[in-house]
CSV table of C-alpha atoms in Angstrom, one decimal:
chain,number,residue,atom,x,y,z
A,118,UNK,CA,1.1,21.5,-6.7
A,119,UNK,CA,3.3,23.3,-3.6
A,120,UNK,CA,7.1,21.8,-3.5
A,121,UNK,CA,7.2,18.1,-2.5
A,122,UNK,CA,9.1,17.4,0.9
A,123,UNK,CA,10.7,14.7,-0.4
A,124,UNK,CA,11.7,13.8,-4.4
A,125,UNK,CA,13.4,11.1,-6.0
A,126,UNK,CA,15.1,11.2,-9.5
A,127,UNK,CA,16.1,9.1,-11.6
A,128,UNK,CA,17.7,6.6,-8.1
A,129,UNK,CA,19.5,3.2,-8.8
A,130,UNK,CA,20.7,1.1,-6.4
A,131,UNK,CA,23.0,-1.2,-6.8
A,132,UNK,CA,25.0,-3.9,-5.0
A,133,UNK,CA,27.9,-6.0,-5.4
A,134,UNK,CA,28.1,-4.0,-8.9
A,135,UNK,CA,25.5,-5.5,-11.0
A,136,UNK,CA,22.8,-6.7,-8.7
A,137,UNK,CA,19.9,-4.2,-9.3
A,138,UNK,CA,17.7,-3.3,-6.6
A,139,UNK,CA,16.1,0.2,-7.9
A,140,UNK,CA,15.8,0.8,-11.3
A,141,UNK,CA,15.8,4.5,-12.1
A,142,UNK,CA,13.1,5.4,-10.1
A,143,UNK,CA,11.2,8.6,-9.9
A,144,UNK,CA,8.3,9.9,-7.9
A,145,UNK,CA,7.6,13.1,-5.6
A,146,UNK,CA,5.9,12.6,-2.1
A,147,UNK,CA,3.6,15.6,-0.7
A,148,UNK,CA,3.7,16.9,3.1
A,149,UNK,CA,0.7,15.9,5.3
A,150,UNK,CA,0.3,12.4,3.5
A,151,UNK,CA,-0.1,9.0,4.3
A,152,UNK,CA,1.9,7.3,2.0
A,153,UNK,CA,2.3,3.4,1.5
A,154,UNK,CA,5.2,1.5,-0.2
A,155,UNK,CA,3.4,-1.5,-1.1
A,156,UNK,CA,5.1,-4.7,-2.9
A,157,UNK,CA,6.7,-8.5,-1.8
A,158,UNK,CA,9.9,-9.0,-0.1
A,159,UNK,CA,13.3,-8.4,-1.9
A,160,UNK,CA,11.2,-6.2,-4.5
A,161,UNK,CA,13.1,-3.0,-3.2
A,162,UNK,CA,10.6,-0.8,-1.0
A,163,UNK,CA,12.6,-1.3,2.5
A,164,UNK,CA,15.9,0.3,0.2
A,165,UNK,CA,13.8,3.1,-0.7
A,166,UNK,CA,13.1,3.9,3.1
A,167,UNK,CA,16.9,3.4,3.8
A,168,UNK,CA,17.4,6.0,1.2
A,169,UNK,CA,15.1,8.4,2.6
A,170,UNK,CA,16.3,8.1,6.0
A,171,UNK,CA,20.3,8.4,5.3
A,172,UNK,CA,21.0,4.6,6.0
A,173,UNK,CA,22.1,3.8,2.5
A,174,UNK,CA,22.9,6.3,-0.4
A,175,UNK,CA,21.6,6.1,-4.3
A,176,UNK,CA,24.1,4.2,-6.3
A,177,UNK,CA,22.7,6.9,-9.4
A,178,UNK,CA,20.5,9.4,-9.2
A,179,UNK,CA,19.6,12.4,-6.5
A,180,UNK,CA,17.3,12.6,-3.3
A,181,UNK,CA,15.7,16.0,-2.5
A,182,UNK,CA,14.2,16.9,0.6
A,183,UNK,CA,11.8,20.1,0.4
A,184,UNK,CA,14.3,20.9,-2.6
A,185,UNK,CA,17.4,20.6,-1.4
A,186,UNK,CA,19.9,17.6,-2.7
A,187,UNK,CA,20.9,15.3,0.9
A,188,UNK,CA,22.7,12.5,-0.8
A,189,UNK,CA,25.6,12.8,1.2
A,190,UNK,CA,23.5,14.3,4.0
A,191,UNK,CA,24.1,12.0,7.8
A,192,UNK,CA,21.1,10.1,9.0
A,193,UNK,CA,20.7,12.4,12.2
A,194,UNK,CA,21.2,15.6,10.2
A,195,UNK,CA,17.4,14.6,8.7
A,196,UNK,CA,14.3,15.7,9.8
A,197,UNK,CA,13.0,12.5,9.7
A,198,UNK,CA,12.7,9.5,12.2
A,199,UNK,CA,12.2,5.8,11.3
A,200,UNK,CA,10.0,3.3,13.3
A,201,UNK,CA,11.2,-0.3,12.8
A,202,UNK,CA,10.1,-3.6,12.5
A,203,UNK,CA,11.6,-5.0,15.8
A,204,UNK,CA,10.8,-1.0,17.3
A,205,UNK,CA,14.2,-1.6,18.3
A,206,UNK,CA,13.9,-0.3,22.3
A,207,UNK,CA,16.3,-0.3,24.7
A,208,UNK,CA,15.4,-3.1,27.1
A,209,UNK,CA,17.3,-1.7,29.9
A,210,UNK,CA,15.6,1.4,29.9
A,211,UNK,CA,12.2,2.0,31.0
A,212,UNK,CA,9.2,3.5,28.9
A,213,UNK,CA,10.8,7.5,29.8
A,214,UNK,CA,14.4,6.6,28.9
A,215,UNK,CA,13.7,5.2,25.4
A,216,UNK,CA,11.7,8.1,24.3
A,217,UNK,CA,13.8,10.5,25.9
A,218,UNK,CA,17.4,8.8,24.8
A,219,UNK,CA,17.0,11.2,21.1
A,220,UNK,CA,16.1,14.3,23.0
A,221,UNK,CA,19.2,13.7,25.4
A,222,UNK,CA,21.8,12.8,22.7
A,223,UNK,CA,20.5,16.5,21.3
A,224,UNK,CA,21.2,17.6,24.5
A,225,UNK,CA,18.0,19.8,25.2
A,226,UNK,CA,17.3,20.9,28.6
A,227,UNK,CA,15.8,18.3,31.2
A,228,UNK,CA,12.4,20.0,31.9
A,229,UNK,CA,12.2,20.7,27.4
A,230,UNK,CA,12.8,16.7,27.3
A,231,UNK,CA,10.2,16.0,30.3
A,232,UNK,CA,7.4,17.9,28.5
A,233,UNK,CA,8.3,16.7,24.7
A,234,UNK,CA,8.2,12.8,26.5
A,235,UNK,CA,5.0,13.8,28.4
A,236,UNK,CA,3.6,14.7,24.9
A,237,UNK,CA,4.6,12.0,23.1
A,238,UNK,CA,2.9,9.6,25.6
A,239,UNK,CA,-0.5,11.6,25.5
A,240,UNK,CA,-0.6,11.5,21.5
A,241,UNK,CA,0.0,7.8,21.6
A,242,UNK,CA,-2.5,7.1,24.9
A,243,UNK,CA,0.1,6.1,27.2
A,244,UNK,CA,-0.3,8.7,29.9
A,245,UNK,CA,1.1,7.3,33.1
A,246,UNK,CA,3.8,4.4,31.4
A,247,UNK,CA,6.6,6.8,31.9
A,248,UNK,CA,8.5,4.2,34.3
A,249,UNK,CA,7.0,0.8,33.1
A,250,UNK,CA,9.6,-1.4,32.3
A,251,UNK,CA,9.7,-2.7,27.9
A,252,UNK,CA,9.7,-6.0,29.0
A,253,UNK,CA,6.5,-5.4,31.0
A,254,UNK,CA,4.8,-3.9,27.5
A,255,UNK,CA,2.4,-5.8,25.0
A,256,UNK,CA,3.4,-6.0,21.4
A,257,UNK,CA,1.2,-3.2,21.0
A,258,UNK,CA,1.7,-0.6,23.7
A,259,UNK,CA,5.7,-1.1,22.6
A,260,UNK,CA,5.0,-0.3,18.9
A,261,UNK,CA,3.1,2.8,20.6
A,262,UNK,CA,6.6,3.7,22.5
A,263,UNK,CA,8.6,3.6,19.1
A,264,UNK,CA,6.1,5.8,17.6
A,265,UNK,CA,6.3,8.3,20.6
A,266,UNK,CA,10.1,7.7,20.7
A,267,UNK,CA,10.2,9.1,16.8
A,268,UNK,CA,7.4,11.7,17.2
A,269,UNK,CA,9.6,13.4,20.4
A,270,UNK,CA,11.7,14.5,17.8
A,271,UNK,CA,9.3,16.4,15.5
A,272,UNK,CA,10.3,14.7,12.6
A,273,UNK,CA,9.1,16.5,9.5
A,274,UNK,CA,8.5,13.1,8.0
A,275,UNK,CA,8.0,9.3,9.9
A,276,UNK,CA,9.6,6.5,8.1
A,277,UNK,CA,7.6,2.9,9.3
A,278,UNK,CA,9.1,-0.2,8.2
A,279,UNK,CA,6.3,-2.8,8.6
A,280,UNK,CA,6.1,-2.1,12.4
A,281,UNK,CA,2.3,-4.0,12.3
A,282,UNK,CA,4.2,-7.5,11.0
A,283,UNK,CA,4.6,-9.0,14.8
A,284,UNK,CA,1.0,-8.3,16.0
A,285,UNK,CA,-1.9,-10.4,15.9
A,286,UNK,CA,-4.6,-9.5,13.3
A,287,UNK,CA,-7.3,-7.9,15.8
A,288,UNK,CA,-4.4,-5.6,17.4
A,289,UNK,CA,-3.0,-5.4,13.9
A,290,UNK,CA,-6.2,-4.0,12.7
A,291,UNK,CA,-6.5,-1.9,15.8
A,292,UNK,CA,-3.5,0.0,15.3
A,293,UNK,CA,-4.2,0.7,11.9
A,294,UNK,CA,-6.6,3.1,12.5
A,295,UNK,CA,-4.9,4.4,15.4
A,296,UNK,CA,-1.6,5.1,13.1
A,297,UNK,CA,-4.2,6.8,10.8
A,298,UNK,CA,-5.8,8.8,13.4
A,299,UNK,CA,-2.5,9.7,14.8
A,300,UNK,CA,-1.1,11.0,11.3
A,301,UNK,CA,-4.4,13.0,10.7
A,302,UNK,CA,-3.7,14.6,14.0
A,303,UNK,CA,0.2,15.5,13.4
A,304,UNK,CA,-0.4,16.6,10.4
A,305,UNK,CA,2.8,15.2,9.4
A,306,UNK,CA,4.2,12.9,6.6
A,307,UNK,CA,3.9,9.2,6.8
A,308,UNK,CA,5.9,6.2,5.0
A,309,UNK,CA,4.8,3.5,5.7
A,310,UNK,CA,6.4,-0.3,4.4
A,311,UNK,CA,4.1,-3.5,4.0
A,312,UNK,CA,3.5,-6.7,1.9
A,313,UNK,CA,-0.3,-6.7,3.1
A,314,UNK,CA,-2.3,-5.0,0.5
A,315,UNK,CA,-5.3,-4.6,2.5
A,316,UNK,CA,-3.5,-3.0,5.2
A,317,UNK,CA,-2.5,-0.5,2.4
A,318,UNK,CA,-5.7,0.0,1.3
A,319,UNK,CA,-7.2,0.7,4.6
A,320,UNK,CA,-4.5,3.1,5.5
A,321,UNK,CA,-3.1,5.0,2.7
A,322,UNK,CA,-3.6,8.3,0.7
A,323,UNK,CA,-1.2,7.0,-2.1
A,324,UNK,CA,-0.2,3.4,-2.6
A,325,UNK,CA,3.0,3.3,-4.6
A,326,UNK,CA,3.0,-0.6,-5.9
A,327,UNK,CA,6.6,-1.8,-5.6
A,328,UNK,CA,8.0,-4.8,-7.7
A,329,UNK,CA,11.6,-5.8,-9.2
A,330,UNK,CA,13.2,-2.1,-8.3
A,331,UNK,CA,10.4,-0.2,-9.9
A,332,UNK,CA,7.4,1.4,-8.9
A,333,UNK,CA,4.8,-0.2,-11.4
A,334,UNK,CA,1.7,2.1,-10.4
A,335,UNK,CA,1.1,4.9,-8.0
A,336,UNK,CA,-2.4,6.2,-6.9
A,337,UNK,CA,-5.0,6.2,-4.5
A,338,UNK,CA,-6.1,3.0,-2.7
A,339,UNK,CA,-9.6,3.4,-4.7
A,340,UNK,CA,-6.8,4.1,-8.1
A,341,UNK,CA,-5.3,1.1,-7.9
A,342,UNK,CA,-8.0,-1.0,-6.9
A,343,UNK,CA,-10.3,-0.2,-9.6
A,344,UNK,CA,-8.0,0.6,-12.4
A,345,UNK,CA,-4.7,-1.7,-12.0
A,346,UNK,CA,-2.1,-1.2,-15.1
A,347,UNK,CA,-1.1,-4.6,-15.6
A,348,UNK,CA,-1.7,-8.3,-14.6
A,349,UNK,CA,1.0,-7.7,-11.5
A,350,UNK,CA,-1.1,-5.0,-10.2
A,351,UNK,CA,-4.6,-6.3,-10.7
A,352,UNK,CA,-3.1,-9.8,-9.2
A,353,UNK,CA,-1.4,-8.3,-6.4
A,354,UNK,CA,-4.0,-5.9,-4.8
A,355,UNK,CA,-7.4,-7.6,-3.9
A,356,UNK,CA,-8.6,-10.8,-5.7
A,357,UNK,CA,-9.0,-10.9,-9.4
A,358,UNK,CA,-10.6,-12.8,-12.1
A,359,UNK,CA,-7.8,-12.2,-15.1
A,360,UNK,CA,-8.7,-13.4,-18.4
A,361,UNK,CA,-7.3,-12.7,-21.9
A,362,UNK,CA,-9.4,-10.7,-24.3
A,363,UNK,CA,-9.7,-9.0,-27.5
A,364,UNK,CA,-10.9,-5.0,-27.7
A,365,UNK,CA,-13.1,-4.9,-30.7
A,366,UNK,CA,-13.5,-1.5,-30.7
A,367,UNK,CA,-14.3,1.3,-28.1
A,368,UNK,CA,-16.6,0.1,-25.4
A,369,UNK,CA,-16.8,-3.2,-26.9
A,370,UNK,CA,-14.3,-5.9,-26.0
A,371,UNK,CA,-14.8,-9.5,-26.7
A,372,UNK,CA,-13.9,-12.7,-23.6
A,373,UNK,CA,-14.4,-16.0,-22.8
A,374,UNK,CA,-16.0,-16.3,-26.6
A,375,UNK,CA,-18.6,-13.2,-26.2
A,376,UNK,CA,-18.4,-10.2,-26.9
A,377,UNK,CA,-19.5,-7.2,-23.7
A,378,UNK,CA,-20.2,-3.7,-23.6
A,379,UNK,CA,-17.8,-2.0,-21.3
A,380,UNK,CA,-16.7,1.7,-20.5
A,381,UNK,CA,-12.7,1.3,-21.5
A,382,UNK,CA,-11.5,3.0,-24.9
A,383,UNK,CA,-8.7,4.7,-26.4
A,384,UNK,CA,-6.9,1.2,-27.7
A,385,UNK,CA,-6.6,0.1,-31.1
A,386,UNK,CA,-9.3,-1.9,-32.9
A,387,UNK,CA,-8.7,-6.0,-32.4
A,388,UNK,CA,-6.0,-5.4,-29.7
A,389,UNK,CA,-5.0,-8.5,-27.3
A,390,UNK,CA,-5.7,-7.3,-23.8
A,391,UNK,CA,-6.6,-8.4,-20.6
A,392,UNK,CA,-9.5,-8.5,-18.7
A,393,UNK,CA,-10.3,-7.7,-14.9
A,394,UNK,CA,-13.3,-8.6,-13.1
A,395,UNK,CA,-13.1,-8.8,-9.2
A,396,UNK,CA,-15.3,-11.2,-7.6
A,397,UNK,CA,-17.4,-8.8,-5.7
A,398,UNK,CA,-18.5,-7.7,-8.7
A,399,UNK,CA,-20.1,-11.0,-10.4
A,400,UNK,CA,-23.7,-12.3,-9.4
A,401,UNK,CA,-24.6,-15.5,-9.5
A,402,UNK,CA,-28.3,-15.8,-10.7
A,403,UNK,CA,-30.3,-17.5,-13.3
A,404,UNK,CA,-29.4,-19.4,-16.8
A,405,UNK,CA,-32.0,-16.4,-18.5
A,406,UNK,CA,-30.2,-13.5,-16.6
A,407,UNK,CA,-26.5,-14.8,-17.1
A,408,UNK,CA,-24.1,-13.3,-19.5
A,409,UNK,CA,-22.1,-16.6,-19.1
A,410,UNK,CA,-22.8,-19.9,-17.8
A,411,UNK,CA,-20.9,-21.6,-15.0
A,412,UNK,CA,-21.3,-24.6,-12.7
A,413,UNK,CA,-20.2,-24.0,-9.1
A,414,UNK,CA,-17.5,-26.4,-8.1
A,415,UNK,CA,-16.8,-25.2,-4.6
A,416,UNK,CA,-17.2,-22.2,-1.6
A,417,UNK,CA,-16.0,-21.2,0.9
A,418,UNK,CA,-17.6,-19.3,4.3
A,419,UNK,CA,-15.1,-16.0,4.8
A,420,UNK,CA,-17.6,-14.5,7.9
A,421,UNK,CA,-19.1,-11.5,6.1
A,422,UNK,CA,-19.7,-13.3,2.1
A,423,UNK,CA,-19.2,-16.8,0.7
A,424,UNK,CA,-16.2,-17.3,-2.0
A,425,UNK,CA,-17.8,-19.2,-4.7
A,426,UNK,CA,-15.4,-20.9,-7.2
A,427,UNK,CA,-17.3,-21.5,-10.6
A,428,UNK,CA,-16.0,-22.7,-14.4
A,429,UNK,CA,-18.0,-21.5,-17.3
A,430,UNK,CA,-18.3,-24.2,-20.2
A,431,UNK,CA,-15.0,-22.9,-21.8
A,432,UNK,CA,-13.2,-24.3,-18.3
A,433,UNK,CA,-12.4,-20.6,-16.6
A,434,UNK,CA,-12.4,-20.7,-13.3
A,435,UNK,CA,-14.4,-17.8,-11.9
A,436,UNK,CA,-14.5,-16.3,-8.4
A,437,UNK,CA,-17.5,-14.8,-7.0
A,438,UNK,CA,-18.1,-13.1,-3.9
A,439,UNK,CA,-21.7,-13.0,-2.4
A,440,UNK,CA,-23.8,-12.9,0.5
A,441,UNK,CA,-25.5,-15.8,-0.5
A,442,UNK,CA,-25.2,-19.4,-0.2
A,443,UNK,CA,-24.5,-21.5,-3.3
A,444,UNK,CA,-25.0,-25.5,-4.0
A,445,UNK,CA,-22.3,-27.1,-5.0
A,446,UNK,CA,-22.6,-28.5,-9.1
A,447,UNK,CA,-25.2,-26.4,-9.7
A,448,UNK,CA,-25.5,-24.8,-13.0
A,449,UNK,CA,-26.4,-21.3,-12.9
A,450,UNK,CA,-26.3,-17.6,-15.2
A,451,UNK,CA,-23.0,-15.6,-14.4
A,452,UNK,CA,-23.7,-11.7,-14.4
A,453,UNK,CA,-21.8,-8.4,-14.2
A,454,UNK,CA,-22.3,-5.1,-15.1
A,455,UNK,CA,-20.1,-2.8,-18.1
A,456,UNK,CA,-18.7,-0.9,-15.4
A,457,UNK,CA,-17.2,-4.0,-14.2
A,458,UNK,CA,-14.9,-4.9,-16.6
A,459,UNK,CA,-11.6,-3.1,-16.5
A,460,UNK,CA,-9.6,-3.6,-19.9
A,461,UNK,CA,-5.7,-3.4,-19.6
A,462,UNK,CA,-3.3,-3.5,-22.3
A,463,UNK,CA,-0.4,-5.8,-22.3
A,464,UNK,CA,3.3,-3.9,-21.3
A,465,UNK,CA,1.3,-0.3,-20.6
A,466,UNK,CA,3.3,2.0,-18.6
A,467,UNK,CA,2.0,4.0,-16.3
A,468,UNK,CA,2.5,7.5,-18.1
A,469,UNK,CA,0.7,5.8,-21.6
A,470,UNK,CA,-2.0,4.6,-19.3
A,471,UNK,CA,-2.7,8.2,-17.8
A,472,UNK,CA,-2.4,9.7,-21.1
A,473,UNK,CA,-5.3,7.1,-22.2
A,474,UNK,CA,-7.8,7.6,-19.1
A,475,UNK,CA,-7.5,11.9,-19.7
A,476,UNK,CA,-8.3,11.5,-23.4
A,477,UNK,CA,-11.5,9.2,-22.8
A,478,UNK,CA,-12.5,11.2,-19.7
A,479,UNK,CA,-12.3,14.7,-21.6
């Protein structure tokens, strides 16, 4: 792997002298990516953009950006540029003026500043709103400004801190993949802060998972969707049926009072784990063809598949996701496939799980 652009070792971040908000984190970000920082409120992903942008410095730890140590480096002496939340424009000025306001403070010629707003404006459709007014702006075409006001600059990397929160969900869903197409077309690096998991999914090359000052998991959206190190993660991103379980031995692990084939391996014989099943995953279907037996309580209609909430005869409460309509206190067969249940083992880090998935795989 080529040098990352930006590195993180070993950062804390404290405040008020023992209130922990990073906890000796680590991790390396690649150029050209579409990263997310994905985790609750409070849980520390918002200090981690500070970081990277100059706004607040590591309380331990060092920040490297394409190798070089910036610590103590100034906000504006950064290649990179932050979109925020509010977008935080200048109301007084009109659409030309707020992009232009960075490239003037540098003080580059007037006709350089011209064609590097003209620019902007065409990458983020906006051709023509040099003199519209921000007030005159929809929530969306103002989020498009910010982004043009922080891609003027040629920013080596763009810093978003959950600039989709204020939209509606159709125009929130719209500018996802317009942020996407936008970063494939730059070429440049994106980080980009939200609570929404699905919005991370949809977006991202790598999802780092975010909770209590650590990063729990880091992958791909497809990574952490289908193999989740711990209850948090498997809880957190998507829905999940969570159950505890016993691994008999490899490939065999035991739930619910029955024992399943699956594909996990590599833990001891008899170990306490967990079990994962996500509810698009589980077919309802008949008493004969059912590894389990459940009565459907209630659904739900979510536009493209029902939510089906079943118990089997041990009183679990089941999700299921289907395309077809279910009855209300029927009793009916519960099915799922061995590739369908994900084992996890109780307090796994992220390095031990690795080290397990490589030794199976090989």
């Amino acid at each position: 792997m080529k040098q990352p652009i930006i590195s993180f070792k070993n950062v804390m971040k404290t405040y008020d002298g023992d209130v922990k908000v990073l906890k000796n984190i680590s991790f390396d970000i690649e150029e050209g990516k579409f990263y997310t920082l994905l985790g609750p409120s409070g849980c520390g992903k918002t200090t981690i953009l500070r970081m990277i942008a100059g706004f607040s410095e590591p309380t331990k730890g060092d920040i490297y950006f394409e190798g070089k140590r910036i610590n103590e480096i100034s906000s504006n002496k950064r290649q990179v540029n932050t979109v925020f939340q509010d977008y935080a424009l200048f109301p007084h000025m009109n659409v030309f003026e707020n992009i232009a306001f960075g490239l003037k403070v540098k003080h580059l010629p007037k006709k350089q500043i011209e064609q590097k707003v003209k620019e902007a404006l065409k990458m983020v459709r906006l051709d023509g709103y040099e003199k519209r007014g921000i007030n005159e702006m929809s929530g969306g075409q103002k989020q498009r400004v910010a982004i043009a006001r922080a891609i003027a600059n040629e920013p080596k990397v763009l810093l978003l801190d959950e600039p989709l929160s204020a939209l509606d969900h159709k125009l929130r869903t719209d500018m996802q993949y317009e942020l996407r197409e936008l970063q494939q077309r730059l070429g440049i690096t994106f980080i980009f802060v939200t609570h929404d998991q699905e919005e991370a999914l949809a977006m991202s090359d790598e999802i780092f998972v975010v909770n209590d000052g650590l990063i729990v998991q880091s992958g791909t959206p497809v990574d952490i969707y289908d193999e989740p190190i711990n209850h948090y993660v498997a809880d957190f991103i998507g829905e999940s049926n969570i159950v505890d379980g016993v691994m008999i031995k490899d490939e065999l692990v035991e739930f619910v009072g029955h024992q399943f084939t699956c594909v996990d391996s590599g833990m001891r014989s008899n170990e306490p784990v967990e079990v994962v099943l996500r509810p698009e995953d589980l077919t309802l279907t008949d008493l004969a063809h059912g590894k389990l037996q459940v009565k459907v309580d209630t659904q739900l209609f979510r536009g493209v598949y029902y939510e089906i909430i079943c118990y089997d005869e041990a009183g679990n409460e089941w999700m299921v996701h289907s395309t077809r309509k279910s009855v209300p206190q029927t009793v009916c067969g519960l099915d799922f496939e061995p590739e369908a249940i994900h084992v996890m083992r109780f307090n796994e880090s992220e390095e031990d799980f690795d080290a397990r998935l490589e030794s199976y795989e090989e």
